[in-house]
């Protein structure tokens, strides 16, 4: 199926105001998402927040089915969250403290070079608390995480047990798509828990947790999924639900079963807390259904093709260097321009109605340091962008 660009743009009110090439930051939501959120807020203001939630209960339950369809998992394996960092942290902190199997001195966590800093800091916290070591899997000659190096690290003699493989599928700072499924096969073969940050993946390309082989997957709503800000979710493989316990457990994820006993919900929703932004969650469900209605293969093909067109155009401009790595490249395009500060480029283009962002070293320190980069300009088209917008960006960069 191909995308009907005219319809996609007509259903995206923001396209009438900006050239939005910051979908890796936060995408323009489509009209149905906007309608779902504003209608619920209006209902809350009219009949009361708890009463509006009761009214929306059926649709709210449907959000779990929608996310399950998106990930090809079951609704019992889905917990909603406020963002990807919260979702990731719920899984990571639970693993760190797993009864009888938590991290101990000498244990190892293996991660990737372009891991997001919001994941690296909890690694270091866990290291300080438990003595677990954090090791970075080298990248191969294409720049993607090396599956061979991962195998070698697991087999290294005299080293502690690998207690977790935690990598980012699509890093925030470029077009790289890490070989997440191949890494999943290694994790499975060795029985190592596998936590995948799919924050930039969902809504940009198909995701199938079975094919990826991950035990946990975290994601956000506002990026390529086009959902409201402040939404995200966690996938927890069913087999883990027998033994994983949230670090923060309240009386909706659990229940007091006596003065000195508590129980947990049987499903992944044990990770959720009682209070949440219902309007945003309804918007998330609509955004997922909307993406599925276009088809994730069609979305990927269109977004990746626009990004390729942009890369080729940038490559042809003197003084411009495309910074993307990897054998497969997604809809995130990063570049630098000789003699121009990335932030100044972003500001100049913003003045022309073109939205871009800057990815800086503190977000992906290991990768940026390894490449001697401090900041790159990031342009991230989506399927609803058109070729004319890509050409406008190229002309604007050329004219710098
Ligand atoms: C790869 C990656 N992981 C995690 C995050 C954090 O997502 P959130 O801001 O929804 O917590 C981001 C955000 O840019 C990201 O790019």
Short mmCIF file of C-alpha atoms and ligand atoms in Angstrom, two decimals:
data_model
loop_
_atom_site.label_atom_id
_atom_site.label_comp_id
_atom_site.label_asym_id
_atom_site.label_seq_id
_atom_site.Cartn_x
_atom_site.Cartn_y
_atom_site.Cartn_z
CA UNK A 1 0.00 0.00 0.00
CA UNK A 2 1.21 3.51 -0.73
CA UNK A 3 0.39 6.56 1.33
CA UNK A 4 -2.17 9.06 0.07
CA UNK A 5 0.00 12.11 0.80
CA UNK A 6 -2.75 14.63 0.12
CA UNK A 7 -5.02 12.97 2.67
CA UNK A 8 -2.21 12.55 5.22
CA UNK A 9 -1.46 16.28 4.96
CA UNK A 10 -5.11 17.34 4.99
CA UNK A 11 -5.53 15.36 8.22
CA UNK A 12 -2.48 17.05 9.79
CA UNK A 13 -3.42 20.66 10.56
CA UNK A 14 0.15 21.64 11.41
CA UNK A 15 1.31 21.09 7.83
CA UNK A 16 -0.56 24.28 6.92
CA UNK A 17 1.73 26.28 9.24
CA UNK A 18 5.20 24.73 9.35
CA UNK A 19 7.62 22.48 7.51
CA UNK A 20 7.88 20.05 10.36
CA UNK A 21 11.04 17.96 10.08
CA UNK A 22 11.33 17.25 13.80
CA UNK A 23 9.37 14.03 14.08
CA UNK A 24 12.16 12.43 16.11
CA UNK A 25 11.50 15.22 18.63
CA UNK A 26 7.72 15.39 18.64
CA UNK A 27 5.62 14.83 15.51
CA UNK A 28 2.62 16.85 14.40
CA UNK A 29 -0.45 14.99 15.66
CA UNK A 30 -3.19 14.15 13.17
CA UNK A 31 -6.67 15.66 13.57
CA UNK A 32 -8.26 12.51 15.11
CA UNK A 33 -5.68 12.58 17.93
CA UNK A 34 -6.30 16.25 18.55
CA UNK A 35 -10.05 15.62 18.60
CA UNK A 36 -9.81 12.72 21.05
CA UNK A 37 -7.71 14.72 23.51
CA UNK A 38 -9.66 17.96 23.37
CA UNK A 39 -13.02 16.17 23.53
CA UNK A 40 -11.98 14.36 26.69
CA UNK A 41 -10.64 17.51 28.33
CA UNK A 42 -13.92 19.24 27.49
CA UNK A 43 -15.85 16.34 29.00
CA UNK A 44 -13.75 16.50 32.18
CA UNK A 45 -14.52 20.21 32.45
CA UNK A 46 -18.22 19.56 31.88
CA UNK A 47 -19.05 16.51 34.00
CA UNK A 48 -15.94 16.00 36.21
CA UNK A 49 -12.68 14.11 35.80
CA UNK A 50 -13.68 10.82 37.47
CA UNK A 51 -17.05 10.83 35.73
CA UNK A 52 -15.40 11.48 32.35
CA UNK A 53 -13.02 8.57 32.99
CA UNK A 54 -15.98 6.26 33.63
CA UNK A 55 -17.52 7.45 30.41
CA UNK A 56 -14.28 6.74 28.50
CA UNK A 57 -13.54 3.42 30.19
CA UNK A 58 -14.28 1.26 27.17
CA UNK A 59 -12.03 3.35 24.93
CA UNK A 60 -9.34 3.47 27.59
CA UNK A 61 -9.34 -0.34 27.76
CA UNK A 62 -9.10 -0.32 23.98
CA UNK A 63 -5.76 1.53 24.17
CA UNK A 64 -4.14 -1.67 25.48
CA UNK A 65 -5.53 -3.62 22.52
CA UNK A 66 -4.23 -0.96 20.14
CA UNK A 67 -0.70 -0.99 21.59
CA UNK A 68 -0.77 -4.80 21.60
CA UNK A 69 -1.63 -4.76 17.88
CA UNK A 70 1.19 -2.30 17.22
CA UNK A 71 3.76 -4.53 18.96
CA UNK A 72 2.21 -7.88 17.99
CA UNK A 73 1.86 -8.93 21.62
CA UNK A 74 -1.06 -9.52 23.98
CA UNK A 75 -2.82 -6.74 25.91
CA UNK A 76 -1.72 -8.35 29.21
CA UNK A 77 1.89 -7.55 28.23
CA UNK A 78 1.29 -3.78 27.93
CA UNK A 79 1.64 -1.10 30.61
CA UNK A 80 1.03 2.56 29.79
CA UNK A 81 3.50 5.16 31.04
CA UNK A 82 4.14 8.91 30.95
CA UNK A 83 7.12 8.64 28.62
CA UNK A 84 9.76 6.23 27.38
CA UNK A 85 12.18 7.00 30.19
CA UNK A 86 9.61 6.10 32.83
CA UNK A 87 8.73 2.91 30.94
CA UNK A 88 12.38 1.91 30.54
CA UNK A 89 13.13 2.68 34.20
CA UNK A 90 10.22 0.55 35.39
CA UNK A 91 11.71 -2.47 33.64
CA UNK A 92 15.32 -1.72 34.48
CA UNK A 93 14.79 -1.06 38.19
CA UNK A 94 12.67 -4.17 38.51
CA UNK A 95 15.38 -6.26 36.88
CA UNK A 96 18.09 -4.71 39.05
CA UNK A 97 16.22 -5.85 42.17
CA UNK A 98 14.83 -9.17 40.93
CA UNK A 99 14.48 -11.40 44.03
CA UNK A 100 17.40 -13.83 44.10
CA UNK A 101 18.57 -12.81 40.63
CA UNK A 102 19.19 -9.06 40.92
CA UNK A 103 22.49 -7.42 40.01
CA UNK A 104 25.48 -8.37 42.15
CA UNK A 105 29.14 -7.29 42.19
CA UNK A 106 30.89 -8.71 39.14
CA UNK A 107 27.69 -9.09 37.09
CA UNK A 108 27.64 -7.27 33.75
CA UNK A 109 25.23 -5.14 31.73
CA UNK A 110 26.03 -4.95 28.01
CA UNK A 111 24.87 -1.89 26.14
CA UNK A 112 25.46 -0.16 22.80
CA UNK A 113 27.64 2.81 21.90
CA UNK A 114 24.77 5.09 20.97
CA UNK A 115 22.75 4.34 24.11
CA UNK A 116 20.61 7.23 25.31
CA UNK A 117 21.94 9.10 28.35
CA UNK A 118 18.68 8.68 30.29
CA UNK A 119 19.50 4.95 30.21
CA UNK A 120 23.22 5.34 30.90
CA UNK A 121 22.67 7.24 34.13
CA UNK A 122 20.50 4.47 35.69
CA UNK A 123 23.21 1.97 34.64
CA UNK A 124 25.69 3.96 36.70
CA UNK A 125 23.26 4.28 39.60
CA UNK A 126 22.80 0.50 39.57
CA UNK A 127 26.55 0.06 39.34
CA UNK A 128 27.10 2.23 42.39
CA UNK A 129 24.37 0.46 44.35
CA UNK A 130 25.07 -3.15 43.36
CA UNK A 131 28.56 -3.36 41.87
CA UNK A 132 27.28 -4.45 38.45
CA UNK A 133 29.69 -3.51 35.62
CA UNK A 134 28.50 -1.65 32.52
CA UNK A 135 30.26 -2.55 29.27
CA UNK A 136 29.76 -1.09 25.80
CA UNK A 137 29.48 -3.48 22.85
CA UNK A 138 31.73 -2.21 20.04
CA UNK A 139 30.19 -1.15 16.74
CA UNK A 140 31.04 -2.87 13.44
CA UNK A 141 32.47 -1.21 10.33
CA UNK A 142 29.04 0.15 9.34
CA UNK A 143 28.59 1.79 12.74
CA UNK A 144 25.86 -0.54 14.00
CA UNK A 145 26.19 -2.58 17.20
CA UNK A 146 28.34 -5.59 16.38
CA UNK A 147 26.52 -8.88 16.95
CA UNK A 148 29.85 -10.72 16.65
CA UNK A 149 31.41 -8.54 19.34
CA UNK A 150 28.39 -9.15 21.56
CA UNK A 151 28.85 -12.93 21.21
CA UNK A 152 32.53 -12.59 22.04
CA UNK A 153 31.83 -10.48 25.13
CA UNK A 154 29.33 -13.01 26.47
CA UNK A 155 31.85 -15.80 25.98
CA UNK A 156 34.81 -13.89 27.50
CA UNK A 157 36.53 -16.23 29.98
CA UNK A 158 36.93 -15.12 33.59
CA UNK A 159 34.25 -12.46 33.32
CA UNK A 160 31.07 -12.22 35.38
CA UNK A 161 27.62 -13.24 34.21
CA UNK A 162 25.86 -10.99 31.71
CA UNK A 163 22.65 -10.13 33.56
CA UNK A 164 21.19 -7.81 30.97
CA UNK A 165 21.53 -6.71 27.35
CA UNK A 166 20.01 -3.24 27.04
CA UNK A 167 20.34 -1.39 23.76
CA UNK A 168 18.59 1.30 21.77
CA UNK A 169 17.11 0.15 18.46
CA UNK A 170 17.19 3.57 16.75
CA UNK A 171 19.41 6.07 18.57
CA UNK A 172 18.34 9.68 18.96
CA UNK A 173 21.38 11.04 17.10
CA UNK A 174 21.17 9.64 13.60
CA UNK A 175 19.86 7.28 10.96
CA UNK A 176 21.31 4.12 12.50
CA UNK A 177 19.00 1.12 12.91
CA UNK A 178 20.68 -1.36 15.23
CA UNK A 179 20.31 -5.08 14.43
CA UNK A 180 17.84 -5.55 17.27
CA UNK A 181 16.45 -8.89 16.10
CA UNK A 182 19.91 -10.44 15.64
CA UNK A 183 20.82 -9.23 19.14
CA UNK A 184 17.55 -10.73 20.39
CA UNK A 185 18.53 -14.12 18.96
CA UNK A 186 21.84 -13.98 20.84
CA UNK A 187 20.08 -12.95 24.06
CA UNK A 188 17.60 -15.82 23.71
CA UNK A 189 20.29 -18.38 22.96
CA UNK A 190 22.16 -17.43 26.13
CA UNK A 191 19.04 -16.88 28.27
CA UNK A 192 19.99 -13.25 28.96
CA UNK A 193 17.22 -10.70 29.64
CA UNK A 194 16.93 -8.19 26.80
CA UNK A 195 15.59 -4.65 27.27
CA UNK A 196 15.06 -2.72 24.05
CA UNK A 197 14.64 1.06 23.84
CA UNK A 198 12.30 1.45 20.87
CA UNK A 199 11.48 5.08 21.54
CA UNK A 200 12.36 6.23 18.01
CA UNK A 201 11.15 3.02 16.38
CA UNK A 202 7.42 2.88 17.13
CA UNK A 203 5.37 4.64 14.49
CA UNK A 204 8.36 4.80 12.14
CA UNK A 205 8.55 1.13 11.15
CA UNK A 206 6.89 -2.18 12.00
CA UNK A 207 7.65 -3.64 15.42
CA UNK A 208 7.12 -7.30 16.29
CA UNK A 209 8.34 -8.20 19.76
CA UNK A 210 8.47 -11.90 18.87
CA UNK A 211 10.74 -11.23 15.89
CA UNK A 212 12.85 -8.82 17.96
CA UNK A 213 13.18 -11.40 20.74
CA UNK A 214 13.09 -8.74 23.45
CA UNK A 215 11.81 -9.35 26.97
CA UNK A 216 11.03 -5.69 27.61
CA UNK A 217 10.49 -2.82 25.20
CA UNK A 218 10.00 0.84 26.05
CA UNK A 219 8.59 3.55 23.81
CA UNK A 220 7.17 7.03 23.74
CA UNK A 221 4.02 8.39 22.12
CA UNK A 222 4.98 11.85 20.92
CA UNK A 223 7.64 11.00 18.33
CA UNK A 224 6.95 9.02 15.17
CA UNK A 225 3.70 7.66 16.63
CA UNK A 226 2.23 11.18 16.57
CA UNK A 227 0.52 10.80 19.96
CA UNK A 228 0.25 13.56 22.59
CA UNK A 229 3.25 14.48 24.69
CA UNK A 230 3.48 12.79 28.07
CA UNK A 231 2.56 9.32 26.81
CA UNK A 232 4.56 6.11 26.51
CA UNK A 233 4.38 2.40 27.17
CA UNK A 234 6.25 -0.68 28.29
CA UNK A 235 6.03 -4.20 26.88
CA UNK A 236 6.73 -7.01 29.35
CA UNK A 237 7.02 -10.53 27.94
CA UNK A 238 4.42 -12.78 29.56
CA UNK A 239 6.99 -15.23 30.93
CA UNK A 240 8.36 -12.43 33.12
CA UNK A 241 5.03 -11.65 34.74
CA UNK A 242 5.50 -14.61 37.12
CA UNK A 243 8.44 -12.98 38.83
CA UNK A 244 8.93 -9.33 38.00
CA UNK A 245 7.95 -6.82 40.65
CA UNK A 246 7.71 -3.05 40.08
CA UNK A 247 10.03 -0.84 42.07
CA UNK A 248 7.02 1.40 42.75
CA UNK A 249 3.85 -0.58 43.33
CA UNK A 250 0.62 1.09 44.41
CA UNK A 251 -2.92 -0.05 45.18
CA UNK A 252 -3.91 -0.21 41.52
CA UNK A 253 -0.93 -2.32 40.40
CA UNK A 254 -1.18 -4.25 43.65
CA UNK A 255 -3.56 -4.71 46.57
CA UNK A 256 -3.23 -5.25 50.29
CA UNK A 257 -4.31 -8.81 51.04
CA UNK A 258 -4.06 -8.41 54.82
CA UNK A 259 -2.13 -6.27 57.26
CA UNK A 260 1.22 -7.76 56.20
CA UNK A 261 0.62 -9.10 52.71
CA UNK A 262 0.06 -7.72 49.23
CA UNK A 263 -0.69 -9.10 45.81
CA UNK A 264 0.12 -7.82 42.32
CA UNK A 265 -2.03 -7.59 39.23
CA UNK A 266 -1.38 -10.60 36.99
CA UNK A 267 -0.63 -8.41 33.97
CA UNK A 268 1.91 -5.75 33.02
CA UNK A 269 -0.38 -3.04 34.36
CA UNK A 270 1.11 -3.73 37.79
CA UNK A 271 3.74 -1.21 36.62
CA UNK A 272 1.18 1.58 36.31
CA UNK A 273 0.21 4.01 39.04
CA UNK A 274 -3.37 4.98 39.80
CA UNK A 275 -3.33 8.52 38.47
CA UNK A 276 -2.75 9.36 34.82
CA UNK A 277 -3.61 11.79 32.04
CA UNK A 278 -6.68 10.07 30.61
CA UNK A 279 -7.06 12.50 27.70
CA UNK A 280 -3.47 11.90 26.62
CA UNK A 281 -3.88 8.13 26.89
CA UNK A 282 -7.00 8.23 24.74
CA UNK A 283 -4.97 10.27 22.26
CA UNK A 284 -2.25 7.63 22.34
CA UNK A 285 -4.77 4.92 21.45
CA UNK A 286 -6.11 6.96 18.56
CA UNK A 287 -2.57 7.68 17.33
CA UNK A 288 -1.72 3.97 17.35
CA UNK A 289 -4.91 3.08 15.46
CA UNK A 290 -4.20 5.88 13.01
CA UNK A 291 -0.66 4.60 12.32
CA UNK A 292 -1.99 1.06 11.91
CA UNK A 293 -4.62 2.28 9.47
CA UNK A 294 -1.87 3.61 7.16
CA UNK A 295 0.23 0.50 7.70
CA UNK A 296 3.67 0.54 9.30
CA UNK A 297 5.38 -0.90 6.21
CA UNK A 298 3.96 1.89 4.06
CA UNK A 299 4.92 4.49 6.68
CA UNK A 300 8.46 3.15 6.87
CA UNK A 301 8.90 3.00 3.11
CA UNK A 302 7.71 6.58 2.65
CA UNK A 303 9.61 8.09 5.64
CA UNK A 304 12.85 6.25 4.82
CA UNK A 305 12.60 7.31 1.15
CA UNK A 306 12.18 10.99 2.09
CA UNK A 307 15.18 10.69 4.42
CA UNK A 308 17.26 9.10 1.64
CA UNK A 309 16.33 11.91 -0.70
CA UNK A 310 17.41 14.40 1.94
CA UNK A 311 20.72 12.60 2.55
CA UNK A 312 21.52 12.56 -1.16
CA UNK A 313 20.71 16.25 -1.46
CA UNK A 314 22.84 17.14 1.57
CA UNK A 315 25.71 14.98 0.32
CA UNK A 316 25.78 17.06 -2.86
CA UNK A 317 26.15 20.37 -1.00
CA UNK A 318 29.69 21.70 -0.47
CA UNK A 319 30.75 21.91 3.18
CA UNK A 320 27.90 19.66 4.35
CA UNK A 321 28.68 16.31 6.00
CA UNK A 322 25.97 13.72 6.62
CA UNK A 323 26.70 12.01 9.96
CA UNK A 324 24.43 8.97 9.83
CA UNK A 325 25.81 5.51 10.51
CA UNK A 326 24.63 1.98 9.91
CA UNK A 327 23.86 -0.56 7.21
CA UNK A 328 20.15 0.35 7.26
CA UNK A 329 19.24 4.02 7.65
CA UNK A 330 15.96 5.32 8.97
CA UNK A 331 14.08 8.62 8.81
CA UNK A 332 16.52 10.45 11.09
CA UNK A 333 19.08 12.48 9.15
CA UNK A 334 21.96 14.21 10.92
CA UNK A 335 24.51 16.56 9.42
CA UNK A 336 26.97 19.34 10.08
CA UNK A 337 27.88 22.34 7.93
CA UNK A 338 31.45 23.67 7.92
CA UNK A 339 31.70 27.01 9.69
CA UNK A 340 28.12 26.92 10.98
CA UNK A 341 27.01 26.17 14.54
CA UNK A 342 24.19 23.57 14.55
CA UNK A 343 22.13 25.71 16.94
CA UNK A 344 22.46 28.72 14.67
CA UNK A 345 21.32 26.58 11.72
CA UNK A 346 18.30 25.42 13.67
CA UNK A 347 17.43 28.99 14.64
CA UNK A 348 17.92 30.34 11.11
CA UNK A 349 15.70 27.67 9.60
CA UNK A 350 13.09 28.10 12.30
CA UNK A 351 12.89 31.72 11.17
CA UNK A 352 11.98 30.37 7.72
CA UNK A 353 9.25 28.12 9.08
CA UNK A 354 11.31 24.91 9.01
CA UNK A 355 11.46 22.87 12.23
CA UNK A 356 14.65 20.91 12.91
CA UNK A 357 16.45 19.97 16.09
CA UNK A 358 19.99 19.67 17.37
CA UNK A 359 21.30 16.45 18.85
CA UNK A 360 24.14 17.06 21.29
CA UNK A 361 26.81 14.95 22.97
CA UNK A 362 25.20 14.79 26.44
CA UNK A 363 22.28 12.75 24.95
CA UNK A 364 24.50 10.02 23.46
CA UNK A 365 27.91 10.70 25.01
CA UNK A 366 29.73 7.46 24.14
CA UNK A 367 28.88 7.63 20.46
CA UNK A 368 29.39 11.37 20.02
CA UNK A 369 32.72 11.26 21.87
CA UNK A 370 33.90 8.29 19.78
CA UNK A 371 33.18 10.29 16.63
CA UNK A 372 34.58 13.58 17.94
CA UNK A 373 31.20 15.29 17.61
CA UNK A 374 29.61 17.75 20.01
CA UNK A 375 26.45 18.67 18.11
CA UNK A 376 24.71 17.69 14.87
CA UNK A 377 21.66 19.12 13.13
CA UNK A 378 18.84 16.56 13.06
CA UNK A 379 16.13 16.50 10.39
CA UNK A 380 13.52 13.78 10.75
CA UNK A 381 10.86 13.59 8.03
CA UNK A 382 7.72 11.49 8.36
CA UNK A 383 5.31 10.03 5.83
CA UNK A 384 3.10 13.13 5.87
CA UNK A 385 5.98 15.37 4.79
CA UNK A 386 6.31 15.92 1.08
CA UNK A 387 9.16 16.20 -1.41
CA UNK A 388 8.68 19.98 -1.69
CA UNK A 389 9.43 20.31 2.04
CA UNK A 390 12.63 18.31 1.66
CA UNK A 391 13.63 20.56 -1.24
CA UNK A 392 12.87 23.65 0.87
CA UNK A 393 15.21 22.40 3.57
CA UNK A 394 17.94 21.66 1.03
CA UNK A 395 17.60 25.13 -0.50
CA UNK A 396 17.75 26.73 2.95
CA UNK A 397 20.90 24.80 3.89
CA UNK A 398 22.48 25.68 0.55
CA UNK A 399 21.78 29.35 1.16
CA UNK A 400 23.40 29.41 4.62
C1 LIG B 1 16.43 6.69 21.87
C2 LIG B 1 15.65 7.41 22.91
N1 LIG B 1 15.37 6.80 24.05
C3 LIG B 1 14.65 7.40 25.02
C4 LIG B 1 14.21 8.69 24.87
C5 LIG B 1 13.44 9.33 25.97
O1 LIG B 1 12.08 9.40 25.64
P1 LIG B 1 11.09 10.21 26.58
O2 LIG B 1 11.48 11.64 26.46
O3 LIG B 1 9.72 9.92 26.06
O4 LIG B 1 11.28 9.72 27.97
C6 LIG B 1 14.49 9.39 23.69
C7 LIG B 1 14.04 10.77 23.52
O5 LIG B 1 14.52 11.53 22.70
C8 LIG B 1 15.22 8.73 22.68
O6 LIG B 1 15.51 9.34 21.52
#
